[in-house]
CSV table of C-alpha atoms in Angstrom, one decimal:
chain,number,residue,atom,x,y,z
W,1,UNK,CA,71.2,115.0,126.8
W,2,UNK,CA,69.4,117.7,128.7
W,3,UNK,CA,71.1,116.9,131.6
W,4,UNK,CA,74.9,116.8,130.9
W,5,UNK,CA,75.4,120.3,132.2
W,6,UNK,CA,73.9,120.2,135.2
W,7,UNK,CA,75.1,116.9,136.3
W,8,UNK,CA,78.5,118.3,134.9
W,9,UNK,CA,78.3,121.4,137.0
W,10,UNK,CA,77.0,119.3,140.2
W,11,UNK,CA,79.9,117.0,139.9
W,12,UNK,CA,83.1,119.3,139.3
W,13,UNK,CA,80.9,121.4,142.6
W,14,UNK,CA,81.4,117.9,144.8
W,15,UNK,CA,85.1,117.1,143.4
W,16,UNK,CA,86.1,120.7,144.5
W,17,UNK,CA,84.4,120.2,147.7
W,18,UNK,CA,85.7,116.8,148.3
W,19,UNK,CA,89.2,118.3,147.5
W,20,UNK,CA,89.0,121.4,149.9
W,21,UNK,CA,87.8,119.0,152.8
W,22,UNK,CA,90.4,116.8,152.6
W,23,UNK,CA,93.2,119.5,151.7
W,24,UNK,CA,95.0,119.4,155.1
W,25,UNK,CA,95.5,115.5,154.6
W,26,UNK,CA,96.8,116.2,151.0
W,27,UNK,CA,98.9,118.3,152.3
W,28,UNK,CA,100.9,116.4,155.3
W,29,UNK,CA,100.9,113.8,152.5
W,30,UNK,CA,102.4,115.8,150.4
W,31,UNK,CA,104.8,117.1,152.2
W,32,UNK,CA,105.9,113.7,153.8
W,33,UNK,CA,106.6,112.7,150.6
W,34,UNK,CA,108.9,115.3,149.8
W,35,UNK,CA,110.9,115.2,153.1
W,36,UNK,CA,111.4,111.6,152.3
W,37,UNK,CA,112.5,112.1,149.0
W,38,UNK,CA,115.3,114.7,149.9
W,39,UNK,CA,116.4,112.9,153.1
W,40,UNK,CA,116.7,109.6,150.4
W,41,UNK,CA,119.9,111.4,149.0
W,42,UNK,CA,122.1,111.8,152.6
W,43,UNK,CA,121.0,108.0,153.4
W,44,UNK,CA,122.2,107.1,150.1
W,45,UNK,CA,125.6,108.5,150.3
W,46,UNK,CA,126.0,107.2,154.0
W,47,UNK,CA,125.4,103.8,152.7
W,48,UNK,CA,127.0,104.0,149.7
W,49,UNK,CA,130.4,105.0,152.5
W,50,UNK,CA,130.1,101.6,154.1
W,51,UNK,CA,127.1,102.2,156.7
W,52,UNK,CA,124.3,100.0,157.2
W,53,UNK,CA,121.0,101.4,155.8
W,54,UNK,CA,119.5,101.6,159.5
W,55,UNK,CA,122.1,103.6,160.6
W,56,UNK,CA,122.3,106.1,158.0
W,57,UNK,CA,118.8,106.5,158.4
W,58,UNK,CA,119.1,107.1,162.3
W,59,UNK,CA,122.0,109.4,161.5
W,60,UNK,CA,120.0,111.4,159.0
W,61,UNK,CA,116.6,111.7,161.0
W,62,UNK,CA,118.9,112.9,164.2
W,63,UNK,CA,120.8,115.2,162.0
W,64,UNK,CA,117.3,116.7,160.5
W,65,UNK,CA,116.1,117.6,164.5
């Protein structure tokens, strides 16, 4: 029982540094994620006006550069 804290306080130490070293790959994932999540909606409504899902989603990434 003794050492609860200190192997408490070790661990959230590691998890925060685990975290921070791997923020910049959180973060790309992240915001992949989201970008494909709002782009979804345009693809949607192209295919849903009689395109082909591959060509909505050409239309849409050529629209987004």
């Amino acid at each position: 029982m003794v050492l609860i804290f200190p192997i408490l306080i070790l661990d959230t130490w590691l998890a925060i540094e685990t975290l921070q070293y791997f923020q910049p790959l959180v973060a790309i994932v992240i915001l992949a994620a989201l970008l494909a999540f709002i782009l979804n909606y345009p693809v949607q409504f192209l295919q849903q006006h009689g395109n082909r899902h591959s060509i909505a989603a050409v239309v849409v990434f050529l629209l987004t550069l």
